Amino acid sequence: MFEFVVEDEVRLKPLEILHTEQLYTLTELNRSYLKQWLPWVDGTKSADDIKSFIQMTRNQFAANNGLQAGIWYQGKIAGVIGFHGINWANKTTSIGYWLGERYQGKGLMTKSCKAFIEYAFAELKLNRVEIRCAEKNFKSRSIPERLGFAQEGILREAEWLYDRYVDHVVYGLLARKWDKREV
């Protein structure tokens, strides 16, 4: 496993079972905030649910089918970023992410996404990275826009979010278009 130093106070490292309580606490403290855009929040009812998620991420990594990491800021877990899975035949992946509300606005997610994109293209030799965001989740959409992704379309009613469907904006970035921009 790895630990990636994004900058002095920001690190990406794989989730381990020993992080269960910290990640559950972060989820609990941000439950109503996260529920605006993430469909899994209501299904996360206990630390055991987080433990199962962490075990799934470790199995995913062991199967060479993705990578999930905790985003650590000033020594505390601030959120999660990961590849949903890797399509090796087509050399593609998609990135998902979330941050606790108090960690917003510090550039953590843009920098973390940049590190994941660089890893996807330079280390994994993938050709395409995709990010999908709810159409009205402007904070989340600003990440791929800032990083030079092309908006490729809108998937209508792509996700059931508790009491309604939400449209998703699809962003794509190709390895040949990645310029390692400063963020």
JSON list of C-alpha atoms in Angstrom, two decimals:
[
{"chain": "A", "resi": 1, "resn": "MET", "atom": "CA", "xyz": [0.00, 0.00, 0.00]},
{"chain": "A", "resi": 2, "resn": "PHE", "atom": "CA", "xyz": [1.04, 3.60, -0.33]},
{"chain": "A", "resi": 3, "resn": "GLU", "atom": "CA", "xyz": [0.98, 6.99, 1.26]},
{"chain": "A", "resi": 4, "resn": "PHE", "atom": "CA", "xyz": [1.05, 9.93, -1.10]},
{"chain": "A", "resi": 5, "resn": "VAL", "atom": "CA", "xyz": [2.13, 13.32, 0.17]},
{"chain": "A", "resi": 6, "resn": "VAL", "atom": "CA", "xyz": [0.04, 15.88, -1.74]},
{"chain": "A", "resi": 7, "resn": "GLU", "atom": "CA", "xyz": [1.58, 18.74, 0.21]},
{"chain": "A", "resi": 8, "resn": "ASP", "atom": "CA", "xyz": [2.83, 19.35, 3.73]},
{"chain": "A", "resi": 9, "resn": "GLU", "atom": "CA", "xyz": [-0.53, 19.01, 5.48]},
{"chain": "A", "resi": 10, "resn": "VAL", "atom": "CA", "xyz": [-2.35, 16.80, 2.93]},
{"chain": "A", "resi": 11, "resn": "ARG", "atom": "CA", "xyz": [-1.80, 13.08, 2.51]},
{"chain": "A", "resi": 12, "resn": "LEU", "atom": "CA", "xyz": [-3.63, 10.30, 0.72]},
{"chain": "A", "resi": 13, "resn": "LYS", "atom": "CA", "xyz": [-3.42, 6.85, 2.21]},
{"chain": "A", "resi": 14, "resn": "PRO", "atom": "CA", "xyz": [-5.40, 3.64, 1.97]},
{"chain": "A", "resi": 15, "resn": "LEU", "atom": "CA", "xyz": [-8.16, 3.12, 4.47]},
{"chain": "A", "resi": 16, "resn": "GLU", "atom": "CA", "xyz": [-7.40, 0.51, 7.08]},
{"chain": "A", "resi": 17, "resn": "ILE", "atom": "CA", "xyz": [-9.69, -1.17, 9.59]},
{"chain": "A", "resi": 18, "resn": "LEU", "atom": "CA", "xyz": [-8.08, 0.93, 12.33]},
{"chain": "A", "resi": 19, "resn": "HIS", "atom": "CA", "xyz": [-9.59, 4.02, 10.63]},
{"chain": "A", "resi": 20, "resn": "THR", "atom": "CA", "xyz": [-13.16, 2.74, 11.09]},
{"chain": "A", "resi": 21, "resn": "GLU", "atom": "CA", "xyz": [-14.13, 4.89, 14.06]},
{"chain": "A", "resi": 22, "resn": "GLN", "atom": "CA", "xyz": [-12.54, 8.05, 12.65]},
{"chain": "A", "resi": 23, "resn": "LEU", "atom": "CA", "xyz": [-14.30, 7.66, 9.32]},
{"chain": "A", "resi": 24, "resn": "TYR", "atom": "CA", "xyz": [-17.60, 6.82, 11.00]},
{"chain": "A", "resi": 25, "resn": "THR", "atom": "CA", "xyz": [-17.30, 9.91, 13.22]},
{"chain": "A", "resi": 26, "resn": "LEU", "atom": "CA", "xyz": [-16.59, 12.09, 10.17]},
{"chain": "A", "resi": 27, "resn": "THR", "atom": "CA", "xyz": [-19.64, 10.61, 8.43]},
{"chain": "A", "resi": 28, "resn": "GLU", "atom": "CA", "xyz": [-21.86, 11.14, 11.48]},
{"chain": "A", "resi": 29, "resn": "LEU", "atom": "CA", "xyz": [-20.74, 14.76, 11.95]},
{"chain": "A", "resi": 30, "resn": "ASN", "atom": "CA", "xyz": [-21.52, 15.46, 8.28]},
{"chain": "A", "resi": 31, "resn": "ARG", "atom": "CA", "xyz": [-24.57, 13.25, 7.78]},
{"chain": "A", "resi": 32, "resn": "SER", "atom": "CA", "xyz": [-27.04, 15.97, 6.71]},
{"chain": "A", "resi": 33, "resn": "TYR", "atom": "CA", "xyz": [-24.40, 17.75, 4.61]},
{"chain": "A", "resi": 34, "resn": "LEU", "atom": "CA", "xyz": [-23.35, 14.58, 2.77]},
{"chain": "A", "resi": 35, "resn": "LYS", "atom": "CA", "xyz": [-26.93, 13.41, 2.28]},
{"chain": "A", "resi": 36, "resn": "GLN", "atom": "CA", "xyz": [-27.55, 16.32, -0.13]},
{"chain": "A", "resi": 37, "resn": "TRP", "atom": "CA", "xyz": [-25.58, 14.50, -2.84]},
{"chain": "A", "resi": 38, "resn": "LEU", "atom": "CA", "xyz": [-24.56, 11.01, -1.70]},
{"chain": "A", "resi": 39, "resn": "PRO", "atom": "CA", "xyz": [-27.01, 8.08, -1.79]},
{"chain": "A", "resi": 40, "resn": "TRP", "atom": "CA", "xyz": [-25.13, 5.84, 0.63]},
{"chain": "A", "resi": 41, "resn": "VAL", "atom": "CA", "xyz": [-25.44, 8.02, 3.74]},
{"chain": "A", "resi": 42, "resn": "ASP", "atom": "CA", "xyz": [-28.72, 6.58, 5.09]},
{"chain": "A", "resi": 43, "resn": "GLY", "atom": "CA", "xyz": [-27.36, 3.07, 4.61]},
{"chain": "A", "resi": 44, "resn": "THR", "atom": "CA", "xyz": [-24.39, 3.88, 6.85]},
{"chain": "A", "resi": 45, "resn": "LYS", "atom": "CA", "xyz": [-25.93, 3.26, 10.26]},
{"chain": "A", "resi": 46, "resn": "SER", "atom": "CA", "xyz": [-23.00, 2.05, 12.32]},
{"chain": "A", "resi": 47, "resn": "ALA", "atom": "CA", "xyz": [-19.24, 1.76, 12.50]},
{"chain": "A", "resi": 48, "resn": "ASP", "atom": "CA", "xyz": [-19.69, -1.81, 11.23]},
{"chain": "A", "resi": 49, "resn": "ASP", "atom": "CA", "xyz": [-21.01, -0.39, 7.94]},
{"chain": "A", "resi": 50, "resn": "ILE", "atom": "CA", "xyz": [-17.83, 1.69, 7.61]},
{"chain": "A", "resi": 51, "resn": "LYS", "atom": "CA", "xyz": [-15.74, -1.36, 8.50]},
{"chain": "A", "resi": 52, "resn": "SER", "atom": "CA", "xyz": [-17.44, -3.32, 5.70]},
{"chain": "A", "resi": 53, "resn": "PHE", "atom": "CA", "xyz": [-16.77, -0.46, 3.28]},
{"chain": "A", "resi": 54, "resn": "ILE", "atom": "CA", "xyz": [-13.09, -0.39, 4.25]},
{"chain": "A", "resi": 55, "resn": "GLN", "atom": "CA", "xyz": [-12.81, -4.16, 3.80]},
{"chain": "A", "resi": 56, "resn": "MET", "atom": "CA", "xyz": [-14.45, -3.84, 0.38]},
{"chain": "A", "resi": 57, "resn": "THR", "atom": "CA", "xyz": [-11.89, -1.18, -0.61]},
{"chain": "A", "resi": 58, "resn": "ARG", "atom": "CA", "xyz": [-9.03, -3.42, 0.47]},
{"chain": "A", "resi": 59, "resn": "ASN", "atom": "CA", "xyz": [-10.46, -6.32, -1.55]},
{"chain": "A", "resi": 60, "resn": "GLN", "atom": "CA", "xyz": [-10.89, -4.01, -4.54]},
{"chain": "A", "resi": 61, "resn": "PHE", "atom": "CA", "xyz": [-7.25, -2.97, -4.33]},
{"chain": "A", "resi": 62, "resn": "ALA", "atom": "CA", "xyz": [-6.05, -6.57, -3.92]},
{"chain": "A", "resi": 63, "resn": "ALA", "atom": "CA", "xyz": [-8.04, -7.53, -7.05]},
{"chain": "A", "resi": 64, "resn": "ASN", "atom": "CA", "xyz": [-6.36, -4.68, -9.00]},
{"chain": "A", "resi": 65, "resn": "ASN", "atom": "CA", "xyz": [-9.78, -3.18, -9.64]},
{"chain": "A", "resi": 66, "resn": "GLY", "atom": "CA", "xyz": [-9.52, 0.24, -8.07]},
{"chain": "A", "resi": 67, "resn": "LEU", "atom": "CA", "xyz": [-8.13, 2.24, -5.26]},
{"chain": "A", "resi": 68, "resn": "GLN", "atom": "CA", "xyz": [-9.79, 4.16, -2.42]},
{"chain": "A", "resi": 69, "resn": "ALA", "atom": "CA", "xyz": [-7.90, 6.47, -0.10]},
{"chain": "A", "resi": 70, "resn": "GLY", "atom": "CA", "xyz": [-8.57, 8.59, 2.91]},
{"chain": "A", "resi": 71, "resn": "ILE", "atom": "CA", "xyz": [-7.76, 12.26, 2.53]},
{"chain": "A", "resi": 72, "resn": "TRP", "atom": "CA", "xyz": [-5.82, 13.32, 5.61]},
{"chain": "A", "resi": 73, "resn": "TYR", "atom": "CA", "xyz": [-5.53, 16.99, 6.49]},
{"chain": "A", "resi": 74, "resn": "GLN", "atom": "CA", "xyz": [-3.37, 18.09, 9.42]},
{"chain": "A", "resi": 75, "resn": "GLY", "atom": "CA", "xyz": [-3.33, 14.49, 10.63]},
{"chain": "A", "resi": 76, "resn": "LYS", "atom": "CA", "xyz": [-7.13, 14.03, 10.60]},
{"chain": "A", "resi": 77, "resn": "ILE", "atom": "CA", "xyz": [-9.27, 12.23, 8.09]},
{"chain": "A", "resi": 78, "resn": "ALA", "atom": "CA", "xyz": [-11.15, 14.83, 6.02]},
{"chain": "A", "resi": 79, "resn": "GLY", "atom": "CA", "xyz": [-12.80, 12.67, 3.35]},
{"chain": "A", "resi": 80, "resn": "VAL", "atom": "CA", "xyz": [-12.40, 9.88, 0.81]},
{"chain": "A", "resi": 81, "resn": "ILE", "atom": "CA", "xyz": [-11.38, 9.70, -2.84]},
{"chain": "A", "resi": 82, "resn": "GLY", "atom": "CA", "xyz": [-11.17, 6.69, -5.08]},
{"chain": "A", "resi": 83, "resn": "PHE", "atom": "CA", "xyz": [-11.38, 4.95, -8.42]},
{"chain": "A", "resi": 84, "resn": "HIS", "atom": "CA", "xyz": [-14.78, 3.25, -8.64]},
{"chain": "A", "resi": 85, "resn": "GLY", "atom": "CA", "xyz": [-13.19, 0.44, -10.59]},
{"chain": "A", "resi": 86, "resn": "ILE", "atom": "CA", "xyz": [-10.78, 0.05, -13.47]},
{"chain": "A", "resi": 87, "resn": "ASN", "atom": "CA", "xyz": [-11.74, -1.14, -16.92]},
{"chain": "A", "resi": 88, "resn": "TRP", "atom": "CA", "xyz": [-8.39, -2.58, -17.99]},
{"chain": "A", "resi": 89, "resn": "ALA", "atom": "CA", "xyz": [-9.59, -3.59, -21.48]},
{"chain": "A", "resi": 90, "resn": "ASN", "atom": "CA", "xyz": [-10.40, 0.03, -22.31]},
{"chain": "A", "resi": 91, "resn": "LYS", "atom": "CA", "xyz": [-7.91, 1.60, -19.87]},
{"chain": "A", "resi": 92, "resn": "THR", "atom": "CA", "xyz": [-10.56, 3.74, -18.16]},
{"chain": "A", "resi": 93, "resn": "THR", "atom": "CA", "xyz": [-11.66, 4.60, -14.66]},
{"chain": "A", "resi": 94, "resn": "SER", "atom": "CA", "xyz": [-13.91, 7.03, -12.83]},
{"chain": "A", "resi": 95, "resn": "ILE", "atom": "CA", "xyz": [-13.21, 9.01, -9.68]},
{"chain": "A", "resi": 96, "resn": "GLY", "atom": "CA", "xyz": [-15.58, 9.53, -6.78]},
{"chain": "A", "resi": 97, "resn": "TYR", "atom": "CA", "xyz": [-14.96, 11.75, -3.77]},
{"chain": "A", "resi": 98, "resn": "TRP", "atom": "CA", "xyz": [-16.37, 13.49, -0.71]},
{"chain": "A", "resi": 99, "resn": "LEU", "atom": "CA", "xyz": [-15.15, 15.81, 2.03]},
{"chain": "A", "resi": 100, "resn": "GLY", "atom": "CA", "xyz": [-16.47, 16.74, 5.43]},
{"chain": "A", "resi": 101, "resn": "GLU", "atom": "CA", "xyz": [-18.07, 20.20, 5.34]},
{"chain": "A", "resi": 102, "resn": "ARG", "atom": "CA", "xyz": [-15.45, 21.92, 7.49]},
{"chain": "A", "resi": 103, "resn": "TYR", "atom": "CA", "xyz": [-12.73, 20.84, 5.06]},
{"chain": "A", "resi": 104, "resn": "GLN", "atom": "CA", "xyz": [-14.36, 22.48, 2.04]},
{"chain": "A", "resi": 105, "resn": "GLY", "atom": "CA", "xyz": [-12.76, 25.49, 0.38]},
{"chain": "A", "resi": 106, "resn": "LYS", "atom": "CA", "xyz": [-9.13, 24.58, 1.16]},
{"chain": "A", "resi": 107, "resn": "GLY", "atom": "CA", "xyz": [-8.29, 23.06, -2.23]},
{"chain": "A", "resi": 108, "resn": "LEU", "atom": "CA", "xyz": [-8.00, 19.58, -0.69]},
{"chain": "A", "resi": 109, "resn": "MET", "atom": "CA", "xyz": [-10.20, 17.83, -3.22]},
{"chain": "A", "resi": 110, "resn": "THR", "atom": "CA", "xyz": [-8.75, 19.52, -6.28]},
{"chain": "A", "resi": 111, "resn": "LYS", "atom": "CA", "xyz": [-5.24, 18.59, -5.14]},
{"chain": "A", "resi": 112, "resn": "SER", "atom": "CA", "xyz": [-6.31, 15.05, -4.26]},
{"chain": "A", "resi": 113, "resn": "CYS", "atom": "CA", "xyz": [-8.01, 14.57, -7.63]},
{"chain": "A", "resi": 114, "resn": "LYS", "atom": "CA", "xyz": [-4.92, 15.89, -9.38]},
{"chain": "A", "resi": 115, "resn": "ALA", "atom": "CA", "xyz": [-2.80, 13.28, -7.57]},
{"chain": "A", "resi": 116, "resn": "PHE", "atom": "CA", "xyz": [-5.23, 10.50, -8.53]},
{"chain": "A", "resi": 117, "resn": "ILE", "atom": "CA", "xyz": [-5.32, 11.64, -12.16]},
{"chain": "A", "resi": 118, "resn": "GLU", "atom": "CA", "xyz": [-1.53, 11.72, -12.31]},
{"chain": "A", "resi": 119, "resn": "TYR", "atom": "CA", "xyz": [-1.42, 8.22, -10.80]},
{"chain": "A", "resi": 120, "resn": "ALA", "atom": "CA", "xyz": [-4.01, 6.97, -13.33]},
{"chain": "A", "resi": 121, "resn": "PHE", "atom": "CA", "xyz": [-2.10, 8.28, -16.34]},
{"chain": "A", "resi": 122, "resn": "ALA", "atom": "CA", "xyz": [1.55, 7.98, -15.28]},
{"chain": "A", "resi": 123, "resn": "GLU", "atom": "CA", "xyz": [1.53, 4.83, -13.15]},
{"chain": "A", "resi": 124, "resn": "LEU", "atom": "CA", "xyz": [-1.48, 2.81, -14.30]},
{"chain": "A", "resi": 125, "resn": "LYS", "atom": "CA", "xyz": [-1.11, 3.93, -17.94]},
{"chain": "A", "resi": 126, "resn": "LEU", "atom": "CA", "xyz": [-4.85, 4.50, -18.28]},
{"chain": "A", "resi": 127, "resn": "ASN", "atom": "CA", "xyz": [-6.23, 6.48, -21.20]},
{"chain": "A", "resi": 128, "resn": "ARG", "atom": "CA", "xyz": [-9.36, 8.04, -19.74]},
{"chain": "A", "resi": 129, "resn": "VAL", "atom": "CA", "xyz": [-10.59, 9.30, -16.38]},
{"chain": "A", "resi": 130, "resn": "GLU", "atom": "CA", "xyz": [-14.23, 10.22, -15.85]},
{"chain": "A", "resi": 131, "resn": "ILE", "atom": "CA", "xyz": [-16.01, 12.15, -13.11]},
{"chain": "A", "resi": 132, "resn": "ARG", "atom": "CA", "xyz": [-19.79, 12.30, -12.81]},
{"chain": "A", "resi": 133, "resn": "CYS", "atom": "CA", "xyz": [-21.49, 14.87, -10.60]},
{"chain": "A", "resi": 134, "resn": "ALA", "atom": "CA", "xyz": [-25.09, 15.73, -9.86]},
{"chain": "A", "resi": 135, "resn": "GLU", "atom": "CA", "xyz": [-26.01, 18.59, -12.16]},
{"chain": "A", "resi": 136, "resn": "LYS", "atom": "CA", "xyz": [-26.80, 20.98, -9.30]},
{"chain": "A", "resi": 137, "resn": "ASN", "atom": "CA", "xyz": [-23.82, 19.99, -7.14]},
{"chain": "A", "resi": 138, "resn": "PHE", "atom": "CA", "xyz": [-21.77, 22.99, -8.21]},
{"chain": "A", "resi": 139, "resn": "LYS", "atom": "CA", "xyz": [-19.00, 22.48, -5.63]},
{"chain": "A", "resi": 140, "resn": "SER", "atom": "CA", "xyz": [-18.35, 18.97, -6.90]},
{"chain": "A", "resi": 141, "resn": "ARG", "atom": "CA", "xyz": [-18.60, 20.03, -10.54]},
{"chain": "A", "resi": 142, "resn": "SER", "atom": "CA", "xyz": [-15.98, 22.74, -10.03]},
{"chain": "A", "resi": 143, "resn": "ILE", "atom": "CA", "xyz": [-13.31, 20.06, -9.47]},
{"chain": "A", "resi": 144, "resn": "PRO", "atom": "CA", "xyz": [-13.27, 18.51, -12.97]},
{"chain": "A", "resi": 145, "resn": "GLU", "atom": "CA", "xyz": [-13.85, 21.92, -14.52]},
{"chain": "A", "resi": 146, "resn": "ARG", "atom": "CA", "xyz": [-10.81, 23.33, -12.69]},
{"chain": "A", "resi": 147, "resn": "LEU", "atom": "CA", "xyz": [-8.70, 20.34, -13.75]},
{"chain": "A", "resi": 148, "resn": "GLY", "atom": "CA", "xyz": [-9.41, 20.64, -17.46]},
{"chain": "A", "resi": 149, "resn": "PHE", "atom": "CA", "xyz": [-11.97, 17.88, -17.95]},
{"chain": "A", "resi": 150, "resn": "ALA", "atom": "CA", "xyz": [-14.32, 18.23, -20.91]},
{"chain": "A", "resi": 151, "resn": "GLN", "atom": "CA", "xyz": [-18.02, 18.26, -20.16]},
{"chain": "A", "resi": 152, "resn": "GLU", "atom": "CA", "xyz": [-19.31, 15.44, -22.35]},
{"chain": "A", "resi": 153, "resn": "GLY", "atom": "CA", "xyz": [-23.00, 15.39, -21.61]},
{"chain": "A", "resi": 154, "resn": "ILE", "atom": "CA", "xyz": [-25.79, 15.02, -19.13]},
{"chain": "A", "resi": 155, "resn": "LEU", "atom": "CA", "xyz": [-27.32, 11.72, -18.10]},
{"chain": "A", "resi": 156, "resn": "ARG", "atom": "CA", "xyz": [-30.95, 12.39, -17.28]},
{"chain": "A", "resi": 157, "resn": "GLU", "atom": "CA", "xyz": [-32.28, 10.97, -14.02]},
{"chain": "A", "resi": 158, "resn": "ALA", "atom": "CA", "xyz": [-29.08, 8.99, -13.55]},
{"chain": "A", "resi": 159, "resn": "GLU", "atom": "CA", "xyz": [-29.30, 8.52, -9.79]},
{"chain": "A", "resi": 160, "resn": "TRP", "atom": "CA", "xyz": [-32.03, 8.06, -7.20]},
{"chain": "A", "resi": 161, "resn": "LEU", "atom": "CA", "xyz": [-31.23, 10.35, -4.29]},
{"chain": "A", "resi": 162, "resn": "TYR", "atom": "CA", "xyz": [-33.62, 9.40, -1.45]},
{"chain": "A", "resi": 163, "resn": "ASP", "atom": "CA", "xyz": [-36.76, 11.08, -2.78]},
{"chain": "A", "resi": 164, "resn": "ARG", "atom": "CA", "xyz": [-35.92, 12.18, -6.32]},
{"chain": "A", "resi": 165, "resn": "TYR", "atom": "CA", "xyz": [-33.86, 11.45, -9.38]},
{"chain": "A", "resi": 166, "resn": "VAL", "atom": "CA", "xyz": [-30.92, 13.71, -10.16]},
{"chain": "A", "resi": 167, "resn": "ASP", "atom": "CA", "xyz": [-29.25, 14.29, -13.50]},
{"chain": "A", "resi": 168, "resn": "HIS", "atom": "CA", "xyz": [-25.50, 13.70, -13.77]},
{"chain": "A", "resi": 169, "resn": "VAL", "atom": "CA", "xyz": [-23.02, 15.79, -15.69]},
{"chain": "A", "resi": 170, "resn": "VAL", "atom": "CA", "xyz": [-20.35, 13.57, -17.26]},
{"chain": "A", "resi": 171, "resn": "TYR", "atom": "CA", "xyz": [-16.80, 14.91, -17.46]},
{"chain": "A", "resi": 172, "resn": "GLY", "atom": "CA", "xyz": [-13.97, 13.12, -19.21]},
{"chain": "A", "resi": 173, "resn": "LEU", "atom": "CA", "xyz": [-10.22, 13.63, -19.42]},
{"chain": "A", "resi": 174, "resn": "LEU", "atom": "CA", "xyz": [-7.87, 11.83, -21.81]},
{"chain": "A", "resi": 175, "resn": "ALA", "atom": "CA", "xyz": [-4.25, 11.07, -21.03]},
{"chain": "A", "resi": 176, "resn": "ARG", "atom": "CA", "xyz": [-3.07, 13.00, -24.09]},
{"chain": "A", "resi": 177, "resn": "LYS", "atom": "CA", "xyz": [-4.91, 16.10, -22.85]},
{"chain": "A", "resi": 178, "resn": "TRP", "atom": "CA", "xyz": [-3.52, 16.01, -19.30]},
{"chain": "A", "resi": 179, "resn": "ASP", "atom": "CA", "xyz": [-1.10, 18.86, -18.80]},
{"chain": "A", "resi": 180, "resn": "LYS", "atom": "CA", "xyz": [-0.34, 18.42, -15.08]},
{"chain": "A", "resi": 181, "resn": "ARG", "atom": "CA", "xyz": [-1.71, 21.90, -14.46]},
{"chain": "A", "resi": 182, "resn": "GLU", "atom": "CA", "xyz": [-0.92, 23.73, -11.27]},
{"chain": "A", "resi": 183, "resn": "VAL", "atom": "CA", "xyz": [-3.77, 23.93, -8.78]}
]
